[in-house]
Coordinates of C-alpha atoms in Angstrom, one line a residue:
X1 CA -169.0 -94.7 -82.3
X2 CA -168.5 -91.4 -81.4
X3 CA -172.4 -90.0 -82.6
X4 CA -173.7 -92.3 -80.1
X5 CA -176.1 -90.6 -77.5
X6 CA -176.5 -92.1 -73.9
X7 CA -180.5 -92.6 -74.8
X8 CA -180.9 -94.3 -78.0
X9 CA -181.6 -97.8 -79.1
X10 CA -178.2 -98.5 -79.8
X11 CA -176.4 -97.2 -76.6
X12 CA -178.7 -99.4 -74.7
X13 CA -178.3 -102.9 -76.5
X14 CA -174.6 -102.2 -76.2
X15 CA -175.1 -102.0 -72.2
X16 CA -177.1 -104.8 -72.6
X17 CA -175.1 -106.7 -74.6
X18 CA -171.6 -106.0 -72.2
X19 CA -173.7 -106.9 -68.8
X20 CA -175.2 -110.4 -70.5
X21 CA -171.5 -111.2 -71.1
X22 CA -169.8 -110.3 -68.4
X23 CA -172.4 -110.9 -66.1
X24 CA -172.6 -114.8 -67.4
X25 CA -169.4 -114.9 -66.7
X26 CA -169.8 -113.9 -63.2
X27 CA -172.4 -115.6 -62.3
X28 CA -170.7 -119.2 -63.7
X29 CA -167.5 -118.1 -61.0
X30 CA -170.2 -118.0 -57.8
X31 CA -173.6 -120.3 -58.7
X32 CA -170.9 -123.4 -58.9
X33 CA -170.0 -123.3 -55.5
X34 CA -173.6 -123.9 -54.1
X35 CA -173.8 -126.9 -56.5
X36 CA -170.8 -128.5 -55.6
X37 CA -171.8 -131.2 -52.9
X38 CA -175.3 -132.3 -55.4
X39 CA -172.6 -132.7 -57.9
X40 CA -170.4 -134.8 -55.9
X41 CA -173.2 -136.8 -54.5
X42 CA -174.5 -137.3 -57.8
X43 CA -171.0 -138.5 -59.8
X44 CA -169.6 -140.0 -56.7
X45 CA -166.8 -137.6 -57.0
X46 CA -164.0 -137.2 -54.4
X47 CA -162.1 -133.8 -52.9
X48 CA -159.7 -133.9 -56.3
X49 CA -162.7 -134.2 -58.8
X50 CA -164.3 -131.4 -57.1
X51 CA -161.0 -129.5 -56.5
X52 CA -160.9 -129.7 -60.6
X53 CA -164.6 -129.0 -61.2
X54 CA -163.4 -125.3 -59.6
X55 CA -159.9 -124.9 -61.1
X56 CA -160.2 -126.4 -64.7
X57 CA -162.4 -123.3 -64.9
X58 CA -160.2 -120.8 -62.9
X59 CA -157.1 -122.6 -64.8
X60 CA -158.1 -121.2 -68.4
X61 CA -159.3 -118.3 -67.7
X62 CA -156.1 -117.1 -65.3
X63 CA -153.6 -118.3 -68.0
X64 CA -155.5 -116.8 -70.9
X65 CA -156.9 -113.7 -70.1
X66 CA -153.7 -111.8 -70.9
X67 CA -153.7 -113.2 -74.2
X68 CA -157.2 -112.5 -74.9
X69 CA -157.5 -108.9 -74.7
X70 CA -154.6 -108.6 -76.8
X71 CA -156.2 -110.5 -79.3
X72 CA -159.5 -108.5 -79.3
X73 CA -157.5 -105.5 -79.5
X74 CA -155.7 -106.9 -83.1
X75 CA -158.2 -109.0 -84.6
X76 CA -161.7 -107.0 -83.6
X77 CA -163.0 -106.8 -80.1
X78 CA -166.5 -107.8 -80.8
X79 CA -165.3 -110.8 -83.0
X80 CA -163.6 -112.1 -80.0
X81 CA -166.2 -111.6 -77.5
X82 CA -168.6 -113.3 -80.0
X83 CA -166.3 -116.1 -80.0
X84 CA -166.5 -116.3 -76.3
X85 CA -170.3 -115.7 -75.7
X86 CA -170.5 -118.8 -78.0
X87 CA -167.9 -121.0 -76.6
X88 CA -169.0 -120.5 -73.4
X89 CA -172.7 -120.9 -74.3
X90 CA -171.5 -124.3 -75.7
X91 CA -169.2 -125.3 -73.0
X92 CA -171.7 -124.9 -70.9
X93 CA -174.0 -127.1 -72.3
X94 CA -171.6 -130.0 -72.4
X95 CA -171.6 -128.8 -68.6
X96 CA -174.9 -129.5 -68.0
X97 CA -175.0 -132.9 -69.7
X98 CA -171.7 -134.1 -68.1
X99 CA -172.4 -138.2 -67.0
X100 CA -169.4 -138.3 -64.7
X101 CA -166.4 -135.9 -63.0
X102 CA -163.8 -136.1 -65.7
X103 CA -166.2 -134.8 -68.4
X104 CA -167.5 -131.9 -66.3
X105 CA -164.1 -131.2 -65.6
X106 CA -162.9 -131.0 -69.5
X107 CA -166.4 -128.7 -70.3
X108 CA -165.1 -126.6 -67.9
X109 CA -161.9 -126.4 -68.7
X110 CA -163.5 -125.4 -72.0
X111 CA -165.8 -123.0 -70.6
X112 CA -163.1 -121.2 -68.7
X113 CA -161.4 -120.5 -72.4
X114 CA -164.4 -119.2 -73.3
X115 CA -165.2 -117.0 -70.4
X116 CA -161.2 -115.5 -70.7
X117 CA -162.2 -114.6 -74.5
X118 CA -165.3 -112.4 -73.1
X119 CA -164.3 -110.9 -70.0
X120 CA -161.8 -108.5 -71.3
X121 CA -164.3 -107.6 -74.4
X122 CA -167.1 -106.3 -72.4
X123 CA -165.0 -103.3 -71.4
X124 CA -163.5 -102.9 -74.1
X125 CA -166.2 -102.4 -76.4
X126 CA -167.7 -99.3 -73.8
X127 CA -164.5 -97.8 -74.1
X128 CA -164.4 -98.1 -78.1
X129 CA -168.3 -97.7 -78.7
X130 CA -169.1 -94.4 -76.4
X131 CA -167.9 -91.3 -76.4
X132 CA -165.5 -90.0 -74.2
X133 CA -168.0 -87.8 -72.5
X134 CA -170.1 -90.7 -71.5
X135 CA -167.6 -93.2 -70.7
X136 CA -167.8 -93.3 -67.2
X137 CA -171.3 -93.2 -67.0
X138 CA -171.7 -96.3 -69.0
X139 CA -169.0 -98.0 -67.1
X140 CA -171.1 -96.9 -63.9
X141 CA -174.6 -98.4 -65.3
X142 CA -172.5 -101.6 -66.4
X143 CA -170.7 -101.7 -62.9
X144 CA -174.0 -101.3 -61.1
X145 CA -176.0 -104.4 -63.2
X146 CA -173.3 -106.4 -63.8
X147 CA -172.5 -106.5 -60.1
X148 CA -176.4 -107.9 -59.3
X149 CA -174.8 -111.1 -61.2
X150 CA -172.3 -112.0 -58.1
X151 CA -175.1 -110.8 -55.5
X152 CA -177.2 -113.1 -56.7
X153 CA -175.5 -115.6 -58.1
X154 CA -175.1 -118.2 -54.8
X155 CA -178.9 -117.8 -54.8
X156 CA -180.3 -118.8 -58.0
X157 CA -177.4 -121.3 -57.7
X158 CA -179.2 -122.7 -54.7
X159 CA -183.0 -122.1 -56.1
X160 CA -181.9 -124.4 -59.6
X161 CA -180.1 -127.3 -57.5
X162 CA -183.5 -127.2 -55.2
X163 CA -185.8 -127.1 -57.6
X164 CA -184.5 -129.1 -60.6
X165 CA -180.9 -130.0 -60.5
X166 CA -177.3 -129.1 -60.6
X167 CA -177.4 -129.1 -64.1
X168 CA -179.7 -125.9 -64.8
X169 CA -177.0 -124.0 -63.2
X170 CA -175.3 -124.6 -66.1
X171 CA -178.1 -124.9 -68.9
X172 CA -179.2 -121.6 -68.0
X173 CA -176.2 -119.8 -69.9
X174 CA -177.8 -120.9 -72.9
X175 CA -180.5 -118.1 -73.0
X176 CA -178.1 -116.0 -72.2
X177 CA -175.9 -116.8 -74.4
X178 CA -178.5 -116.7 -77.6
X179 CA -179.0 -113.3 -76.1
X180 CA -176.0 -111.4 -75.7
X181 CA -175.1 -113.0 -79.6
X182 CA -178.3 -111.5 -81.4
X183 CA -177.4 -108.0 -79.0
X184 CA -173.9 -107.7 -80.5
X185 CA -174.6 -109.1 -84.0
X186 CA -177.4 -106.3 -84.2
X187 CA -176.1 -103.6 -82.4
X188 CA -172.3 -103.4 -81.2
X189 CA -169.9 -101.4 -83.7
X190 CA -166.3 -103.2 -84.4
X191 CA -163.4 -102.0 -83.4
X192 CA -159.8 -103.1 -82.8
X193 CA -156.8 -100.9 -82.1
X194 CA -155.5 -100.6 -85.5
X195 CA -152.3 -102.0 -84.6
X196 CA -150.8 -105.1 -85.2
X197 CA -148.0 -106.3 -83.0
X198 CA -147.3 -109.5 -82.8
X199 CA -149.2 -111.3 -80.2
X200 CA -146.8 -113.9 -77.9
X201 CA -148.6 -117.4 -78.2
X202 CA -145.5 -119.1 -77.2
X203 CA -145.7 -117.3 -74.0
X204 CA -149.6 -117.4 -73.3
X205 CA -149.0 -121.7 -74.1
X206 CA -145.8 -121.5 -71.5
X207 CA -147.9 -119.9 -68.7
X208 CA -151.1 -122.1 -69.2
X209 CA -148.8 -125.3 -69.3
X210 CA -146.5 -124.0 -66.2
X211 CA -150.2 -123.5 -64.0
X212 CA -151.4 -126.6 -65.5
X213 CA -148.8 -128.3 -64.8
X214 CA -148.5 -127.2 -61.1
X215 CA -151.8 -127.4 -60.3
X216 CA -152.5 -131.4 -61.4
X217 CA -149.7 -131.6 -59.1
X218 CA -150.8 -129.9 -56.2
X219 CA -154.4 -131.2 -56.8
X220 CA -152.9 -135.2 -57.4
X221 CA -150.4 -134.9 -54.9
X222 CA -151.8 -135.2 -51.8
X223 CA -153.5 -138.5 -52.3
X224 CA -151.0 -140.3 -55.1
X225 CA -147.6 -138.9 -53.3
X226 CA -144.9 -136.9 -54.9
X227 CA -142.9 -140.1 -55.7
X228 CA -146.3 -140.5 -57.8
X229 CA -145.2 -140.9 -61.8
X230 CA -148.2 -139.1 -63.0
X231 CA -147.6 -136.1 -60.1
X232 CA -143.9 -135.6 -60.6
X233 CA -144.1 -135.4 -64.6
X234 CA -146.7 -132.8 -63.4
X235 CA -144.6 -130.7 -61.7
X236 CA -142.0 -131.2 -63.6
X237 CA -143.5 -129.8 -66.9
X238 CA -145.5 -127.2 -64.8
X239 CA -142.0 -125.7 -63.2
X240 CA -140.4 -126.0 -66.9
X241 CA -143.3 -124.6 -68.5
X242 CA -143.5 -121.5 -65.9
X243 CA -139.3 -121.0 -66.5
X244 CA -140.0 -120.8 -70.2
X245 CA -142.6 -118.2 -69.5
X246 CA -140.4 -116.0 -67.3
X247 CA -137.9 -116.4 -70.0
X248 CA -139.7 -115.1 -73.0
X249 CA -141.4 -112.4 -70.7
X250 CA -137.6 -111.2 -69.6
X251 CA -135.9 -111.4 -73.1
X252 CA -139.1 -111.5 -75.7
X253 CA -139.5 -108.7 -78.2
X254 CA -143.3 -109.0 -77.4
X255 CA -143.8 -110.1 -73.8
X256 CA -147.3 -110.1 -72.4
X257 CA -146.2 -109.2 -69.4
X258 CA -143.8 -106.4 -69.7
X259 CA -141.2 -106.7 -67.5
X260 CA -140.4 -102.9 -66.9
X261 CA -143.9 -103.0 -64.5
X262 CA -142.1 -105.0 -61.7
X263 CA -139.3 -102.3 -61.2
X264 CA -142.0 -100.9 -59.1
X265 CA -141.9 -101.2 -55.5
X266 CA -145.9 -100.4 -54.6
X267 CA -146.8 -103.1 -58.1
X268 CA -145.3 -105.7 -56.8
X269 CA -146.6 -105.3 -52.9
X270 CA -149.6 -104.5 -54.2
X271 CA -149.8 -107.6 -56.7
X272 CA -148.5 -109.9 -53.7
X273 CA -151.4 -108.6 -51.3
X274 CA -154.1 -109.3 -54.5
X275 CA -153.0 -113.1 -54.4
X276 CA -152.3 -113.9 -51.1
X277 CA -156.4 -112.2 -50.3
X278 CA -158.0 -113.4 -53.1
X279 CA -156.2 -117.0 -52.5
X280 CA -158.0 -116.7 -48.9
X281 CA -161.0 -116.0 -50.7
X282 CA -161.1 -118.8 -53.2
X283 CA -160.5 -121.0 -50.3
X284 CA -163.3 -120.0 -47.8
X285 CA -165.8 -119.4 -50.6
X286 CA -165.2 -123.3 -51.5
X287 CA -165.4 -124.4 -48.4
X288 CA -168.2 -122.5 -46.6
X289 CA -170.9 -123.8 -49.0
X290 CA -169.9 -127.5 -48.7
X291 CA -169.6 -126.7 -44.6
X292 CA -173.3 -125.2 -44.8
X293 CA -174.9 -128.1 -46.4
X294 CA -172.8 -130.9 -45.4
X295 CA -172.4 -130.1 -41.7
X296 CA -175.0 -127.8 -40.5
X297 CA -177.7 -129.2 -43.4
X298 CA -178.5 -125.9 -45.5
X299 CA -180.3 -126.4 -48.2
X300 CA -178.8 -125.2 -51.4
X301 CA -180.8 -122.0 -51.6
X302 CA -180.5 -121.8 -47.8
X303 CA -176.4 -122.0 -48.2
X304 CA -177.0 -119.2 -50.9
X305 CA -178.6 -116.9 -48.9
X306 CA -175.8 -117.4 -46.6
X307 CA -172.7 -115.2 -48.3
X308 CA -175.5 -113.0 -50.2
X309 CA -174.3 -110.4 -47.0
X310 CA -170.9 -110.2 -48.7
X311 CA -171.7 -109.3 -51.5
X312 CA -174.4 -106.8 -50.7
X313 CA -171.9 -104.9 -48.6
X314 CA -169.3 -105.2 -51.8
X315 CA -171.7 -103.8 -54.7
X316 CA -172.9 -100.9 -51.6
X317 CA -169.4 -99.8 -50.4
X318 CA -167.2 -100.3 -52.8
X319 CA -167.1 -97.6 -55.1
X320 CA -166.8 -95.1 -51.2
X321 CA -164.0 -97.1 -50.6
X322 CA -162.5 -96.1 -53.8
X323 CA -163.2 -92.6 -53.3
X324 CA -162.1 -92.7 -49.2
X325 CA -158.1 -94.0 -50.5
X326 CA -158.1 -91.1 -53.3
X327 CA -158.8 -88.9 -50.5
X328 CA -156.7 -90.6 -48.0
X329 CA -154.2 -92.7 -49.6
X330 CA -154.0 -96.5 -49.9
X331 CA -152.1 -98.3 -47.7
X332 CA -154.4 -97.8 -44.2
X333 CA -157.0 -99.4 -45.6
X334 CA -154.9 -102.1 -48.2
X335 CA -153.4 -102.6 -44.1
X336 CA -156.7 -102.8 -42.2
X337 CA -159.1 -104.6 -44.9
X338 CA -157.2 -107.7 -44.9
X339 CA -157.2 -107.4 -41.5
X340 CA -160.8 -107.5 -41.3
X341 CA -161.1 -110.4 -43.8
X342 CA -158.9 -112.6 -41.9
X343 CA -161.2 -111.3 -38.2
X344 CA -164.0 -112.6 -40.3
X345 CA -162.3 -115.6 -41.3
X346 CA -161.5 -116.4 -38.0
X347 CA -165.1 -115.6 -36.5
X348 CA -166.4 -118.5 -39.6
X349 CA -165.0 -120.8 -36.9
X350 CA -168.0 -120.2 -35.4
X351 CA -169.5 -122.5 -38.0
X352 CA -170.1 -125.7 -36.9
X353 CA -172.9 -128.1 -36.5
X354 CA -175.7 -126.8 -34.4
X355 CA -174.8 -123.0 -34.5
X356 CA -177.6 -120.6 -35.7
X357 CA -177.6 -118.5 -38.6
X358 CA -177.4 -115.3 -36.7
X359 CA -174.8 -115.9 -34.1
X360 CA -173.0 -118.6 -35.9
X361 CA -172.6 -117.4 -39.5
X362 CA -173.5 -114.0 -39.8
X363 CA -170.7 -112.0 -37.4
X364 CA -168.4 -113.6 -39.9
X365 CA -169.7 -112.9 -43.0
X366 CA -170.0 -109.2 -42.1
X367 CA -166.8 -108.6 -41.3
X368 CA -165.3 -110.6 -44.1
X369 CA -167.5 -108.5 -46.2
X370 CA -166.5 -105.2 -45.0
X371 CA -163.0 -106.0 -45.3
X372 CA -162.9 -107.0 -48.4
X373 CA -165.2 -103.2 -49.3
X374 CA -162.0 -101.7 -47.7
X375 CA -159.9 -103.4 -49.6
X376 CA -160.2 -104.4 -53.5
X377 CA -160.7 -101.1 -54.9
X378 CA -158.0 -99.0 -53.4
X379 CA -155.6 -102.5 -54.5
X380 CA -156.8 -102.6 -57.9
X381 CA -157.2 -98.7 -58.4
X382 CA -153.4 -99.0 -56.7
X383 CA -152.2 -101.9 -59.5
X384 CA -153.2 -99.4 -62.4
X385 CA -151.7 -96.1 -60.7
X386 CA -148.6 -97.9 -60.1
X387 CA -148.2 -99.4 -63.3
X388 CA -146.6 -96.9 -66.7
X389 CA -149.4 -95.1 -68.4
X390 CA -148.5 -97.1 -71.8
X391 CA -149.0 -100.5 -69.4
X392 CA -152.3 -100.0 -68.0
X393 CA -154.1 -102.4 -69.5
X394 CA -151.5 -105.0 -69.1
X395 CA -151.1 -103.8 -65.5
X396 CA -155.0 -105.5 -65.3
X397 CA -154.5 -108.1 -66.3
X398 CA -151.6 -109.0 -64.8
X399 CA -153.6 -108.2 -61.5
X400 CA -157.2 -109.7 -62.4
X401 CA -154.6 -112.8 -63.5
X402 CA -153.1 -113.1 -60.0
X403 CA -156.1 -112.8 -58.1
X404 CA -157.5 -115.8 -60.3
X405 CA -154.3 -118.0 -59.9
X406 CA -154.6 -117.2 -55.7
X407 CA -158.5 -118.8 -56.0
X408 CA -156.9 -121.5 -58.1
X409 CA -153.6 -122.7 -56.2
X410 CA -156.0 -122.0 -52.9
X411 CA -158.9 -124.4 -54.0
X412 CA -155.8 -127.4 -55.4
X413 CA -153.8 -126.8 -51.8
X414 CA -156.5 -126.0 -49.2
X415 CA -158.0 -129.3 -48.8
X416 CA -154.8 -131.3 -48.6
X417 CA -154.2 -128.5 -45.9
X418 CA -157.0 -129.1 -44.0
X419 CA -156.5 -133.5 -44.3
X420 CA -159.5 -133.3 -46.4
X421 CA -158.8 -136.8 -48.9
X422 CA -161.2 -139.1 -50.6
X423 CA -164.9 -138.3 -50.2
X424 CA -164.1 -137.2 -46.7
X425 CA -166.1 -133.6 -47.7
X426 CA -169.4 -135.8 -47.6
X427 CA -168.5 -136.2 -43.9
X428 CA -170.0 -133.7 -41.1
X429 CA -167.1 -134.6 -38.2
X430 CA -164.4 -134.5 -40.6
X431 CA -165.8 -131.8 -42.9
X432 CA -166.2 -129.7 -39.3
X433 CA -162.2 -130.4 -38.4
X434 CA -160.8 -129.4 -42.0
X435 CA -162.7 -126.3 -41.7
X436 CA -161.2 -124.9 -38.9
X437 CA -158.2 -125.8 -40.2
X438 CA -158.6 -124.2 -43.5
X439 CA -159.8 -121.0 -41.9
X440 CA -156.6 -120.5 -39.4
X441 CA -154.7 -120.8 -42.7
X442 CA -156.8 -118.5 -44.7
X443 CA -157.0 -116.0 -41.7
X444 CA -152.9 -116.3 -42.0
X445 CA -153.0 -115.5 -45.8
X446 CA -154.4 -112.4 -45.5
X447 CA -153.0 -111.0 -41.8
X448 CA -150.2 -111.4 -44.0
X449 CA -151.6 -109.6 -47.4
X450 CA -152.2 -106.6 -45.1
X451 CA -148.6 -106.8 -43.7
X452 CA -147.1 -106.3 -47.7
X453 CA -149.3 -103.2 -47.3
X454 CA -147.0 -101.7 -45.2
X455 CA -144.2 -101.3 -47.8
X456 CA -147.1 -99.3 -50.3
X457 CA -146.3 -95.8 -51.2
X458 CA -149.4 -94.2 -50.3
X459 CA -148.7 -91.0 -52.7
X460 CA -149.5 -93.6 -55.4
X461 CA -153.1 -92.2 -56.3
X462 CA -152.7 -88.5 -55.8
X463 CA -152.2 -87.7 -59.3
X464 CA -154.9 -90.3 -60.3
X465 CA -158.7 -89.1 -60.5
X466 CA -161.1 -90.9 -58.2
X467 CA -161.1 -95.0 -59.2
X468 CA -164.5 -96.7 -58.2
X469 CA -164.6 -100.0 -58.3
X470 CA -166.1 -101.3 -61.8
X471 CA -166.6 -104.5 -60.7
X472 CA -166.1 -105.6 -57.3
X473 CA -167.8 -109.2 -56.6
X474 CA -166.3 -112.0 -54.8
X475 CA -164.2 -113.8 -57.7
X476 CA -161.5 -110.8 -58.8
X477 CA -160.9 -107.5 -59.3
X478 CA -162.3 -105.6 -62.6
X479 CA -160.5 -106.5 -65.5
X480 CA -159.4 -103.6 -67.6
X481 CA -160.5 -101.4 -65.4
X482 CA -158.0 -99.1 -66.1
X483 CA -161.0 -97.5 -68.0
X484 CA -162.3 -96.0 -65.1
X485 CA -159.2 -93.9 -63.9
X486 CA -158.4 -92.8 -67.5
X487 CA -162.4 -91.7 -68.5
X488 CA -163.7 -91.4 -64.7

């Protein structure tokens, strides 16, 4: 709505509205960790049924979030996010009335659908509601609050399971929910692109199948054994399933992933480095809250409080770090940051029963913290520049995609990884020795992200203006945040 001044009633409920959603969506990906063991002490639930409480989410949101924003760019980008506030308000609910593991797991498996239908919207609709003079200033304002949902989100996560249960940090997306609805019935403008290409559901089904697929197998596997009926019709339909995918994304008219991208040389590293860090993220975030509570006897708002560091130090240095590599270049801190994150993963070994907060758990978290700062923006603000100027928005979400299939295949692998079977989670001594297993492999992933670093060209921003991060918490980078480098 080009008339639309920064000030009036209107510009604010459509900040408002873009923060509730996104920010819902955020704060499901980080209040679910610090649940995790009252859930599995509640349902009985074993490594697998936890593994799938984490991934069925991550599972439908990585495979359908290219898809989405696609379809709110055709059919009405408010219509779609609607659809998603709602789905996920109601997803959520079944959530938080779940009576055993396999029912959370299908609400959210729902609930991931729903958050893949809103988190592409949210930007979307700043970039189609203000005017191109104050683009980047709402992006900035929804940056800035949004972000406060990942900071926070490990503790209210921990105050709900303390003071009333698990379930409330679910049930508490309702409000929200109602919320963001009434905002964007009242007060967001519709828009679409005007266009209407066709939009690939063949492929979008092919990629959700092949990661289903997959990930049931690397989740089953462990404990049932390849030989296992159930896991090798898994991984059979998962590897068909992905084939198909590559297929139609090679030879299709319409791919939603167009090929052309991954001629580039710095995409591709730089895509590779974005998995294999986030992967190592996904992995430690898991397993540090359970590690808190289980083995060293945090309370849940105690094992909250714990990571809060990471993300302070994300949502404060972020947006320098973007500036610093448009200065500098990329690839010294897409080489160092990594680094960093795997010297912090390595200190979390620290982290056993009977070490204090400050000397134990802290030295880790910093460093993990400040390598990730040094890190996500320049990668993401690298993905875009990278990327052809017609495929920026696909270049997101191919890279918000990855980073969300790394969490995934890290959270189904990890614990098999680490000899972590059965309810051996709800064990200190063998919680304790799967841990410092997990880490040395985490601490591996990303020495090794920062190593594909090497090969980036680091001219790749010097025709780009400055690329803060939009959205830089602890679960993936910004989607669509091409925004910012086009309106910054």
């Amino acid at each position: 709505m080009p008339g639309m001044e920064w000030n009036s009633r209107q510009a604010r409920a459509v900040l408002a509205t873009t923060i509730l959603g996104s920010g819902m969506a955020m704060l499901d990906g980080t209040i679910v960790n610090v649940a995790l063991p009252a859930i599995g002490r509640e349902f009985g639930a074993s490594v697998s049924g936890l593994q799938w409480i984490l991934d069925g989410y991550l599972l439908a949101l990585a495979a359908l979030i290219l898809i989405a924003g696609a379809l709110g760019d055709r059919y009405g980008r408010r219509r779609v996010f609607l659809i998603g506030v709602v789905w996920f308000g109601l997803a959520s609910l079944l959530c938080g009335v779940a009576v055993n593991t396999e029912l959370l797991v299908l609400a959210r498996v729902l609930q991931g659908v729903g958050g893949a239908l809103l988190t592409p919207g949210s930007l979307a609709i700043l970039q189609a509601s203000f005017p191109r003079e104050l683009r980047a200033r709402a992006i900035g304002a929804w940056s800035g609050l949004g972000g406060l949902a990942a900071v926070f989100g490990p503790l209210l996560g921990g105050l709900l399971v303390q003071a009333g249960s698990w379930r409330l940090a679910f049930l508490i997306n309702l409000p929200l929910a109602a919320a963001c609805v009434w905002l964007a019935i009242k007060y967001v403008p519709e828009t679409s692109s005007g266009e209407h290409e066709r939009v690939d559901f063949l492929g979008s089904a092919m990629g959700a199948l092949g990661l289903a697929g997959i990930t049931a197998a690397l989740v089953e596997g462990p404990s049932r054994g390849l030989a296992d009926p159930l896991v090798l019709g898994c991984l059979i339909i998962g590897l068909t399933g992905m084939t198909i995918f590559v297929l139609l994304q090679v030879r299709g008219r319409h791919p939603l992933v167009p090929p052309a991208m991954f001629a580039n040389r710095t995409f591709v590293l730089a895509n590779g480095l974005t998995f294999l860090v986030y992967a190592a993220l996904g992995g430690v975030m898991m397993l540090l809250v359970l590690q808190l509570q289980v083995s060293l006897g945090y309370s849940p708002t105690a094992a909250g409080l714990a990571g809060l560091p990471i993300s302070l130090i994300m949502l404060l240095f972020s947006a320098r770090s973007g500036r610093l590599a448009q200065r500098l270049g990329p690839r010294l801190q897409l080489i160092i940051g990594p680094l960093l994150v795997a010297a912090g993963i390595l200190l979390l070994r620290l982290v056993v029963p009977g070490a204090s907060y400050v000397f134990g758990v802290l030295p880790g978290v910093l460093l993990f913290g400040a390598g990730l700062a040094l890190a996500v923006a320049p990668v993401t603000a690298t993905v875009l520049a990278a990327a052809p100027d017609a495929h920026a928005g696909a270049a997101s979400g191919v890279n918000n995609a990855v980073a969300r299939t790394g969490g995934l295949l890290a959270v189904a692998v990890l614990p098999a990884l680490a000899g972590l079977h059965g309810a051996e989670y709800a064990d200190p001594a063998a919680l304790t020795a799967g841990w410092q297993i997990a880490l040395l492999v985490c601490a591996g992933l990303c020495a090794a992200g920062g190593l594909f670093a090497i090969g980036i060209d680091n001219r790749v921003l010097a025709e780009e203006k400055p690329a803060d991060c939009l959205s830089c918490g602890v679960d993936a980078p910004p989607t669509h945040a091409n925004t910012a480098s086009q309106n910054a």
